[in-house]
CSV table of C-alpha atoms and ligand atoms in Angstrom, one decimal:
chain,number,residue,atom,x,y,z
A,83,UNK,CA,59.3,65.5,79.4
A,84,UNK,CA,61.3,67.7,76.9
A,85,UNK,CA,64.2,69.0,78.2
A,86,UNK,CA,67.5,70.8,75.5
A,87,UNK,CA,70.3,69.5,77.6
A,88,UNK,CA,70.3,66.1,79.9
A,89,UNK,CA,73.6,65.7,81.4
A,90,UNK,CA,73.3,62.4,82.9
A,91,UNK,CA,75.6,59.8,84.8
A,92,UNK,CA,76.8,62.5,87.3
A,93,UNK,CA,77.6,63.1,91.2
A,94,UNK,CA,75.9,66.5,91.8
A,95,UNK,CA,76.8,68.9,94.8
A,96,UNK,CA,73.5,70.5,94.4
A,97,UNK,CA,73.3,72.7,97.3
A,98,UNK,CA,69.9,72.2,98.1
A,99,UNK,CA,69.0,71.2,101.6
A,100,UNK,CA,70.9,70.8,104.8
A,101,UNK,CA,74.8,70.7,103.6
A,102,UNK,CA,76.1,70.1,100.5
A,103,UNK,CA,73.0,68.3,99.1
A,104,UNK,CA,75.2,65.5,97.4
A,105,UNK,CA,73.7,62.8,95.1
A,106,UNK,CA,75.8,60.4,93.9
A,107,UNK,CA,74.3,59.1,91.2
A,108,UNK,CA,72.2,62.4,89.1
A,109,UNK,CA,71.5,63.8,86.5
A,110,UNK,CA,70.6,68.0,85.5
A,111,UNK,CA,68.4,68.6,82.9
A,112,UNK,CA,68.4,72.3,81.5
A,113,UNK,CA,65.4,73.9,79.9
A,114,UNK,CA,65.7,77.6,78.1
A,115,UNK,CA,68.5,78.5,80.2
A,116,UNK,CA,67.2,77.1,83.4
A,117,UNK,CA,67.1,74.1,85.6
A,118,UNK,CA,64.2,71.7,84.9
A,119,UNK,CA,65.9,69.0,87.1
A,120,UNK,CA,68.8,68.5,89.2
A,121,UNK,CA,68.9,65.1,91.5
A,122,UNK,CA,68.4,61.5,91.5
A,123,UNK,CA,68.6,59.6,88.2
A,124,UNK,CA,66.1,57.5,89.4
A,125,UNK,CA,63.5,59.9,90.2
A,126,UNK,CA,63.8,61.9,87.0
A,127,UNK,CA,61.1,62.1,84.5
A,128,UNK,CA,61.7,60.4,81.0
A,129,UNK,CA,63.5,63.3,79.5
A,130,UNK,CA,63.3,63.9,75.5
A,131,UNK,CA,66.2,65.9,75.1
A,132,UNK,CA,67.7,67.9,72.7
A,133,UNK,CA,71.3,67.1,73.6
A,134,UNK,CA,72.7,64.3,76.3
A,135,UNK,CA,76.1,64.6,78.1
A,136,UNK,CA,77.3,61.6,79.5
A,137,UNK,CA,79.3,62.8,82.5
A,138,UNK,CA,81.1,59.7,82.7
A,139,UNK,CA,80.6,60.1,86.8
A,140,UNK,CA,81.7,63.6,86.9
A,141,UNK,CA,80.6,65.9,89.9
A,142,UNK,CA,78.6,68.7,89.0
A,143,UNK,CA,78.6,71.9,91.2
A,144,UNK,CA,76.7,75.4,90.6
A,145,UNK,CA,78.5,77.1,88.5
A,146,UNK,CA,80.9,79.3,90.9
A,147,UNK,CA,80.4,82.8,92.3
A,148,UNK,CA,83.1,85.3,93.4
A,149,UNK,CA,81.2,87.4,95.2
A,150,UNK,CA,84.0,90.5,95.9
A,151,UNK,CA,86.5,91.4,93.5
A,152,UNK,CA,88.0,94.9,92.0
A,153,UNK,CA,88.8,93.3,89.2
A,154,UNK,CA,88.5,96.2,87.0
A,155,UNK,CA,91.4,98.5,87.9
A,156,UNK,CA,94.7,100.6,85.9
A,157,UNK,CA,98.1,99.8,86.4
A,158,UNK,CA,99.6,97.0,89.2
A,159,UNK,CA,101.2,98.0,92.5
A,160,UNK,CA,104.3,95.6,92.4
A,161,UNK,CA,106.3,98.3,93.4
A,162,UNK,CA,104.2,98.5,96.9
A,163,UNK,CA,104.6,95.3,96.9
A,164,UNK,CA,108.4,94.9,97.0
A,165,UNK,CA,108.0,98.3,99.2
A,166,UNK,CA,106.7,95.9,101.7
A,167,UNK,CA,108.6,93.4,101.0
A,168,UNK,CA,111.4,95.9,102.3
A,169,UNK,CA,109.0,96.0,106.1
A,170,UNK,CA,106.2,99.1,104.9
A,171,UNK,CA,102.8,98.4,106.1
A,172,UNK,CA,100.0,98.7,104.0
A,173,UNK,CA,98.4,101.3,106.5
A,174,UNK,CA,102.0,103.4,106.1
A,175,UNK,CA,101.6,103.2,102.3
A,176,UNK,CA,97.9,103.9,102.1
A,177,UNK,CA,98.7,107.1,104.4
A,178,UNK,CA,101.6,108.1,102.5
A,179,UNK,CA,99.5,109.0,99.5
A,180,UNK,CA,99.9,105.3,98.1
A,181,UNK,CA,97.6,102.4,98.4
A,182,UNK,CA,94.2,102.7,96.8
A,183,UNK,CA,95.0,106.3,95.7
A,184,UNK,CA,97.6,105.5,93.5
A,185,UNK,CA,95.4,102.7,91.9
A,186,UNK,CA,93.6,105.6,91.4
A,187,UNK,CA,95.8,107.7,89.5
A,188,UNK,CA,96.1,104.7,87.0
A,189,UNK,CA,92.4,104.4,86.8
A,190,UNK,CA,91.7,107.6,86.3
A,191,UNK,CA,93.9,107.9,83.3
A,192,UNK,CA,92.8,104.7,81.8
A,193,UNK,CA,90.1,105.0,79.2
A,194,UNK,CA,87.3,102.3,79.9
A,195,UNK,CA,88.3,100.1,76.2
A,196,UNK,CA,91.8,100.2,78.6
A,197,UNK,CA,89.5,99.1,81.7
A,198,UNK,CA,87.9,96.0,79.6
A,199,UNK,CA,90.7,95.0,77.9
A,200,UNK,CA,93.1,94.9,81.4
A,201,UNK,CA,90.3,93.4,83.3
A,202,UNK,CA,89.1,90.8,80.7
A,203,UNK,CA,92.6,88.2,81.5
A,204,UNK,CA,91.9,88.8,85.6
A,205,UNK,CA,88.6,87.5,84.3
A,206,UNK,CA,88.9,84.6,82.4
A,207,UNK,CA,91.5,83.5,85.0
A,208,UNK,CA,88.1,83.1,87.5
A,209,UNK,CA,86.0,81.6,84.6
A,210,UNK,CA,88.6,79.0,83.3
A,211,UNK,CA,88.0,77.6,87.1
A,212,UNK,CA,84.5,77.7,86.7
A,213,UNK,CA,83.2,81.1,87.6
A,214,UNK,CA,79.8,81.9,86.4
A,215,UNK,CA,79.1,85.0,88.7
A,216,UNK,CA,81.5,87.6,89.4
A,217,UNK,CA,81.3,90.8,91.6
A,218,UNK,CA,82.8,93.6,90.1
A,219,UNK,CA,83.0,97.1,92.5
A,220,UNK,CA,84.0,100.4,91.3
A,221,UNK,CA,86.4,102.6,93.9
A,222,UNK,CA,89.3,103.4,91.8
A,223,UNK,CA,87.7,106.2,90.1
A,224,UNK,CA,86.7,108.5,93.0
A,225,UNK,CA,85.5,111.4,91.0
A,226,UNK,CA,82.2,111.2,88.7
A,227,UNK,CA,83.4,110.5,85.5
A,228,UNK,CA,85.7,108.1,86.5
A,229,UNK,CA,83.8,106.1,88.6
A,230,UNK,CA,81.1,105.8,86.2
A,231,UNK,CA,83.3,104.5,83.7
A,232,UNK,CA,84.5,101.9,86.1
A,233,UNK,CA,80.9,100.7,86.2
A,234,UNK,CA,80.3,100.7,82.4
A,235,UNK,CA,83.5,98.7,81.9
A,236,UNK,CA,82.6,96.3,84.7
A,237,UNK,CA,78.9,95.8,82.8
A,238,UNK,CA,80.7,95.5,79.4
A,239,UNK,CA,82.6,92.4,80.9
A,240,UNK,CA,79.3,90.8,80.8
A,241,UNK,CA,78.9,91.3,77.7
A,242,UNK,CA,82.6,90.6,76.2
A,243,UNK,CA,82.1,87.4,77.9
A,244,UNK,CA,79.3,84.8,79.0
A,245,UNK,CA,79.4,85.8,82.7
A,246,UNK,CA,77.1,87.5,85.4
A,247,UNK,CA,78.7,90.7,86.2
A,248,UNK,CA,77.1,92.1,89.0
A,249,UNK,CA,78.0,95.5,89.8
A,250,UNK,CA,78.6,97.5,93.0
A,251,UNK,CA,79.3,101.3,93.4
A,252,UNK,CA,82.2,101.5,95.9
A,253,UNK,CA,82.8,105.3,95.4
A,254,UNK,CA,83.5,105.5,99.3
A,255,UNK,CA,86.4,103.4,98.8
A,256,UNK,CA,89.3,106.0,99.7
A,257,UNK,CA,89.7,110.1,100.2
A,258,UNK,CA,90.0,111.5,96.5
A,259,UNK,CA,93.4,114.3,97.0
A,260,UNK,CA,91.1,117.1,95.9
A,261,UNK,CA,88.6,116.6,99.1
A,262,UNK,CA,92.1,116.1,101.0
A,263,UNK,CA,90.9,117.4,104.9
A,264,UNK,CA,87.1,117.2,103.8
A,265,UNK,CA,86.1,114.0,103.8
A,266,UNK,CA,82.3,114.9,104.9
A,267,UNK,CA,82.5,117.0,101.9
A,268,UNK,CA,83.5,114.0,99.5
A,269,UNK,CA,80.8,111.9,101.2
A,270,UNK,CA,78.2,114.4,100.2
A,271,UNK,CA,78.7,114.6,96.9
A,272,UNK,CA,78.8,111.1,96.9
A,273,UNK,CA,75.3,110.7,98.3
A,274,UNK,CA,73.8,113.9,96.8
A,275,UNK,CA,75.2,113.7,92.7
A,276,UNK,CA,77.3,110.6,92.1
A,277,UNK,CA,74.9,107.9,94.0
A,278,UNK,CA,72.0,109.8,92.0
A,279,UNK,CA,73.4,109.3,88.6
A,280,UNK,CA,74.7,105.7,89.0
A,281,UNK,CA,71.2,104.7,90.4
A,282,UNK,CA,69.7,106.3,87.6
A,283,UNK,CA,71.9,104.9,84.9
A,284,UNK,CA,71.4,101.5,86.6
A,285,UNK,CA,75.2,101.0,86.7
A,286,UNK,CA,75.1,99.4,89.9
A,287,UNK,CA,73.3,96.5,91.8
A,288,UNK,CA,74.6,97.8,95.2
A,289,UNK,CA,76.5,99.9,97.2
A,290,UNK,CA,79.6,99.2,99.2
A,291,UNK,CA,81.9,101.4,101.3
A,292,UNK,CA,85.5,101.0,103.4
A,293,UNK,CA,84.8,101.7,106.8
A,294,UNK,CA,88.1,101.8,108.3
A,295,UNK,CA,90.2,104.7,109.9
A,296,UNK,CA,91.8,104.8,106.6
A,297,UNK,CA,88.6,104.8,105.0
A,298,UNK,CA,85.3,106.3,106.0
A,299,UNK,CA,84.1,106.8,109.7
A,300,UNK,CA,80.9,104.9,110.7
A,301,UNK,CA,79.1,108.3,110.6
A,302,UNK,CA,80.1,109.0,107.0
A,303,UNK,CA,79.3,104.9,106.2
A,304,UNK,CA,76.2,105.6,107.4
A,305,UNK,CA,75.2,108.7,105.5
A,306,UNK,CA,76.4,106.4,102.6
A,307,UNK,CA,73.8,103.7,103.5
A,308,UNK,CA,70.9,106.4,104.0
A,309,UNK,CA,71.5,107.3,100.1
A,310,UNK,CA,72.1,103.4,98.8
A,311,UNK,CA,68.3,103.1,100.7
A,312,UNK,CA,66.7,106.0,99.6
A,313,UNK,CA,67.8,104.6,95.7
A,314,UNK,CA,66.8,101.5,96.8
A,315,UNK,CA,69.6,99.9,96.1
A,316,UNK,CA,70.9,97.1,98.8
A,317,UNK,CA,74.5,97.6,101.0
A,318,UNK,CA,77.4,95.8,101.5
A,319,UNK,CA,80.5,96.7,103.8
A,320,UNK,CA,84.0,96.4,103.5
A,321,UNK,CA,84.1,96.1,107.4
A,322,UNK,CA,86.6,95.1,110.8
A,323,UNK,CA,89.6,94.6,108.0
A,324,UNK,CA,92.1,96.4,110.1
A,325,UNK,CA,90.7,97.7,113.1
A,326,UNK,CA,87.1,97.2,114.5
A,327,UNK,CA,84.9,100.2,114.3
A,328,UNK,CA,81.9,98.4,114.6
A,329,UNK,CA,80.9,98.8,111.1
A,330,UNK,CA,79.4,95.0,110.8
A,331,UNK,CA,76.5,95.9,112.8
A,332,UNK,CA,76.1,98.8,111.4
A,333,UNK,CA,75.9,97.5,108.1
A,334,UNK,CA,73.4,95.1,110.1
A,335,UNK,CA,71.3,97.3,110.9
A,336,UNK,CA,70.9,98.2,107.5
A,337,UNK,CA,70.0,94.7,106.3
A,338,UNK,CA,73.4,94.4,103.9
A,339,UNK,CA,73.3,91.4,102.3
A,340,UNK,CA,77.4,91.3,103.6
A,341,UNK,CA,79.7,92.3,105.4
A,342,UNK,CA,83.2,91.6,104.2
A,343,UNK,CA,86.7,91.0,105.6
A,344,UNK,CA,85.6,91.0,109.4
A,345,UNK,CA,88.9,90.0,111.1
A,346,UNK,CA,88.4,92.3,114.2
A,347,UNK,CA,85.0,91.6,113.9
A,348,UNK,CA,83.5,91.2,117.9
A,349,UNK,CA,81.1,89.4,119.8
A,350,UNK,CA,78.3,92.2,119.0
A,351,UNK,CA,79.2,92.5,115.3
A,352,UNK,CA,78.5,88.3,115.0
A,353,UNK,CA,75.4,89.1,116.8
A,354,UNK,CA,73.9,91.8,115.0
A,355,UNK,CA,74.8,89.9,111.7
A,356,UNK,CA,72.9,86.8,112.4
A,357,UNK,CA,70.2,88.5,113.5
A,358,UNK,CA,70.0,90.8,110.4
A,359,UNK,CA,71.0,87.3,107.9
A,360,UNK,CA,73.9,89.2,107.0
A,361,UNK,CA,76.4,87.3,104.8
A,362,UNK,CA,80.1,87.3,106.5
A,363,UNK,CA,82.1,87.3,103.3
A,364,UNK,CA,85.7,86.6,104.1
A,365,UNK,CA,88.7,87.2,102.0
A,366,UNK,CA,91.8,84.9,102.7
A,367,UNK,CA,93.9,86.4,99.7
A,368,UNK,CA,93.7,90.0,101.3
A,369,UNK,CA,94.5,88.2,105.0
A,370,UNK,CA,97.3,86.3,103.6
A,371,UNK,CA,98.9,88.9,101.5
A,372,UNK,CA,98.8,92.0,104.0
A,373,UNK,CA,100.1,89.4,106.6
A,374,UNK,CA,97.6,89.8,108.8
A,375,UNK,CA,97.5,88.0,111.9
A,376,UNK,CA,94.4,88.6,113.6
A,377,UNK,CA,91.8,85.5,112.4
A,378,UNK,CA,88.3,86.5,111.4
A,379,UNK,CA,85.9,84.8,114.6
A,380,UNK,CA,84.8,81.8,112.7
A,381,UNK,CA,83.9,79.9,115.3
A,382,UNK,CA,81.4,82.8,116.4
A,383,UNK,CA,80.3,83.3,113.2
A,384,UNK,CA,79.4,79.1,113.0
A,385,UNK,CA,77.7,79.2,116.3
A,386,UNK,CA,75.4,82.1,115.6
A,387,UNK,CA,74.8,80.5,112.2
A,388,UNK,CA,75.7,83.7,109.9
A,389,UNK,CA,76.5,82.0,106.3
A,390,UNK,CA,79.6,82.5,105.6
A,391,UNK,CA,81.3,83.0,101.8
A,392,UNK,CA,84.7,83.2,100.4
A,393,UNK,CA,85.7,85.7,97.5
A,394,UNK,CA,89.4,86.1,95.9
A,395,UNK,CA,88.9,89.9,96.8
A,396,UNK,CA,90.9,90.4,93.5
A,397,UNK,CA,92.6,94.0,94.1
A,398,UNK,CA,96.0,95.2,93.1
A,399,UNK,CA,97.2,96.5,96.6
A,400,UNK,CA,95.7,93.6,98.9
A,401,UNK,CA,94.8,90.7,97.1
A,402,UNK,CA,95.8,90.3,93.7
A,403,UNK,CA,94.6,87.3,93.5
A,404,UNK,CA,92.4,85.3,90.6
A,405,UNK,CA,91.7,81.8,91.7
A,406,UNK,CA,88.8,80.9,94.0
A,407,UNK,CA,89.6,78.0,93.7
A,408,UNK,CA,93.0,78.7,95.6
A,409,UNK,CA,90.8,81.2,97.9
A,410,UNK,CA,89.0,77.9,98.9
A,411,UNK,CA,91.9,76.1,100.1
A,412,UNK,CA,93.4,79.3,102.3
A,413,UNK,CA,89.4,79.6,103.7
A,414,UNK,CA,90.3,75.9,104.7
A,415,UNK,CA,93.8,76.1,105.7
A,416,UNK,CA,94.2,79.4,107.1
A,417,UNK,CA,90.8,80.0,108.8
A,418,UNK,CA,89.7,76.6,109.6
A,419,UNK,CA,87.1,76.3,107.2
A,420,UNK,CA,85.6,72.9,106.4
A,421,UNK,CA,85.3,71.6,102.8
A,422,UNK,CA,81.6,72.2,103.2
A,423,UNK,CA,81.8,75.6,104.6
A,424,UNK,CA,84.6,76.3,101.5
A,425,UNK,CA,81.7,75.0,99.1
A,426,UNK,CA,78.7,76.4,99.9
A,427,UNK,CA,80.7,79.9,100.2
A,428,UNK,CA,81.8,80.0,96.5
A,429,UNK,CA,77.7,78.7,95.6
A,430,UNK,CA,75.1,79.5,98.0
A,431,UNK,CA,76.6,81.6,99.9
A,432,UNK,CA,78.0,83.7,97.7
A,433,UNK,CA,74.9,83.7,95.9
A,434,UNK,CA,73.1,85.5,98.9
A,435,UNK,CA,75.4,87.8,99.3
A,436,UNK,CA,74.6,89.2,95.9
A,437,UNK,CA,71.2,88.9,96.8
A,438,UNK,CA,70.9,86.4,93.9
A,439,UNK,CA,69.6,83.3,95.8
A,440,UNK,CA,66.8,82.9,93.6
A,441,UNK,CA,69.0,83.4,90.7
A,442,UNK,CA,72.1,81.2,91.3
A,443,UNK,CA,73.9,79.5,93.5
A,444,UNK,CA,72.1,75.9,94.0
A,445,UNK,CA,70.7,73.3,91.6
A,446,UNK,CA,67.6,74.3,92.6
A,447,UNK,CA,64.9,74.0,89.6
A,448,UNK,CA,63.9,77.2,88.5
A,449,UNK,CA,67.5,78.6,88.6
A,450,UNK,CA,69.6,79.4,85.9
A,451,UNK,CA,71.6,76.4,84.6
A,452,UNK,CA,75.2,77.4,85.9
A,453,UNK,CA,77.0,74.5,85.6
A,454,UNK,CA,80.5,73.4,86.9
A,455,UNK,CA,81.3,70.0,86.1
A,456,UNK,CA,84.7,68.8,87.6
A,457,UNK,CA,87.3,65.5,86.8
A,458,UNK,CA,87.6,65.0,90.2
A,459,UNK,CA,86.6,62.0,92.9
A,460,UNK,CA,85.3,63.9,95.7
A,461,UNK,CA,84.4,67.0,96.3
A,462,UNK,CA,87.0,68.1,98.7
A,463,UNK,CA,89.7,67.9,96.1
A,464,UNK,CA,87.9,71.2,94.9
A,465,UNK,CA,89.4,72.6,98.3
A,466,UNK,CA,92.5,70.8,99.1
A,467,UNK,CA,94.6,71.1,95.7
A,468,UNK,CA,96.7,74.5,95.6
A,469,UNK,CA,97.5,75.4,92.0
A,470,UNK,CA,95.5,73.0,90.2
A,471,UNK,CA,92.6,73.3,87.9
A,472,UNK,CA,90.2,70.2,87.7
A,473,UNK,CA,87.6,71.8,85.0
A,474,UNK,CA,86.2,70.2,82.5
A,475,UNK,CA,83.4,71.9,81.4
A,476,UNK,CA,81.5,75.5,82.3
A,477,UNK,CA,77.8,75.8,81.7
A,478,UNK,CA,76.1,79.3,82.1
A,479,UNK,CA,72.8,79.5,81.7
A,480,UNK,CA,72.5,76.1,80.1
A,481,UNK,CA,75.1,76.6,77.2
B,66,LIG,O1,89.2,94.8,99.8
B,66,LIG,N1,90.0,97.3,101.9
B,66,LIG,C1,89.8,98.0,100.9
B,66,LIG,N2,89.7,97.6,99.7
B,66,LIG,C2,90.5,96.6,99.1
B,66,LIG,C3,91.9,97.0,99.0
B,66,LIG,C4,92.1,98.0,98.0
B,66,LIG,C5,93.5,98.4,97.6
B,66,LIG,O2,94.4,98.4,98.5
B,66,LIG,O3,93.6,98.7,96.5
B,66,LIG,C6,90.3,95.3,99.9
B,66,LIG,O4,91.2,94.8,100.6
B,67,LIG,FE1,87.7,94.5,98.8
């Protein structure tokens, strides 16, 4: 059978099946961007390919997906950072006209070449550990122009670089000053001119929102979702981060592929999740670097079977943060996670909450051909190193 690319002599986490799918000794063959074979040497067909890779006994994951980042943003916030240093909370910040709003003010005057070109080092951070698939949200914009540009940039970093960028319109992220005491009035143009023209352009894949009481009510969430649906484009929720306003079931109830954050997620939120096959996506980096304290219900979330994935969250005021890799090893060490659940949350997972399962996210054949291939032993040294980068080679879409 003709194949271009045989990498052969390889451990594979493939993904497919019950667990982590492992096969210890594999091989992935690659045809036209896609994978032809991924499993057992022995069982393979007599390739003829183009190109063999000798992997020397080299474990071989999906390529990796960050499946919630802000990664394209102006300015820092360092100085909120040391202001919390000195014992500000984020909520104090955010309601004293900093936080999110004055990412904003940077974004805003940032032109979108100045979007790419600050975004593109936050991104090859994620790649040079094996990203394949990133998230990228709008949110710092908040006005038309602005946010559109935010989503042009974020598609031009999948074209600057050999990466799926896929995009998601978070204009209710925060309360723009002008709509300052009319936050119904924001929302509406939201859902009646903004969601229009970025469904239209086809700058986004799906639609996000920050329900939160610094955010958006569940009312004004909802009259978000109503729009995402009538474009038909799918929803995800920035939800439970800092207070629980029930915004997971809601999202639920709306079929999201995720909800996200979920710390003060309860009983009936886990519920109406697993019910719905609603991704929990949780976000150590934001946990850790607010401090917060409150643990999302894993073992809730386990028992009622919602799969569960792990993004860096990559965002100037909460998680600035551009190693999954290092988000893997606070999902284990600071929620609990196991290797597995770390693993399948950067692949499959992730993967599903992009709504890209039959894209990515598995050595599945028929998939695209996003390869990680690791110098490592095991696979849990992918999770338990802090700081390190075991890469040796990334593979998107067979290349
Ligand atoms: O995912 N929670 C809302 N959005 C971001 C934080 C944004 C910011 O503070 O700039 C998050 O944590
Ligand atoms: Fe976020």
């Amino acid at each position: 059978m003709r194949c271009d690319t045989l990498w052969s002599n390889a451990r594979l986490v493939t993904g497919v099946g019950e667990g982590l799918g492992l096969v210890e000794r594999g091989c992935v063959a690659a045809l036209d961007g896609k994978i032809l074979y991924a499993g057992p040497a022995l069982d393979a067909p007599p390739f003829e390919a183009t190109s063999t890779i000798d992997c020397d006994g080299r474990w071989i994951t999906p390529g990796l997906i960050d499946c919630h980042t802000h990664l394209v943003h102006g300015g820092d916030r360092s100085q909120e950072f040391e202001l919390r240093l000195a014992g500000a909370s984020y909520e104090e910040i955010a309601r004293a006209g900093g936080g999110i709003v004055s990412t904003m003010r940077a974004t805003r005057a940032a032109s979108e070449d100045a979007l790419v070109a600050s975004a593109l080092p936050r991104l090859d951070a994620l790649i040079a550990e094996g990203v394949t698939t990133v998230e990228i949200k709008s949110g710092y914009g908040l006005d038309g122009p602005s946010e559109l540009r935010m989503l042009r940039a974020a598609r031009r970093l999948g074209v600057e670089r050999r990466v799926r960028v896929a995009t998601t319109f978070l204009g209710a992220h925060a309360l723009p000053p002008e709509f300052a005491g009319d936050a119904d009035g924001y929302i509406a143009m939201l859902c009646d001119t903004l969601l229009p023209q970025v469904a239209a352009a086809g700058l986004a894949d799906a639609v996000d929102a920050f329900c939160e009481e610094i955010g958006f009510s569940l009312a004004q969430t909802e009259r978000v979702f109503q729009a995402a649906a009538a474009h038909g484009l799918p929803i995800k929720l920035h939800a439970e981060q800092l207070s629980n306003l029930q915004g997971a079931a809601l999202a639920a109830r709306y079929h999201a592929l995720s909800a996200d954050h979920l710390e003060y997620l309860d009983d009936a939120g886990v519920a109406a999740m697993a019910q719905a096959g609603t991704v929990a996506t949780l976000l150590p980096g934001a946990y850790y670097f607010v401090r917060e304290t409150k643990q999302p219900p894993i073992a809730a979330l386990r028992s009622a079977g919602v799969p569960i994935a792990l993004a860096t969250d990559c965002n100037p005021g909460t998680s600035p943060l551009t190693s999954l890799l290092l988000a893997m090893n606070m999902g284990a060490t600071v929620f609990g996670l196991t290797v597995e659940e770390c693993l399948l949350g950067v692949t499959r997972n992730a993967a599903r909450a992009l709504g890209l399962a039959d894209t990515v996210g598995t050595l599945a054949v028929g998939l695209a051909c996003d390869l990680a291939i690791w110098d490592i032993e095991r696979p849990a040294e992918l999770v338990y190193r802090m700081g390190f980068n075991p890469l040796h080679a990334r593979i998107w879409r067979g290349q």
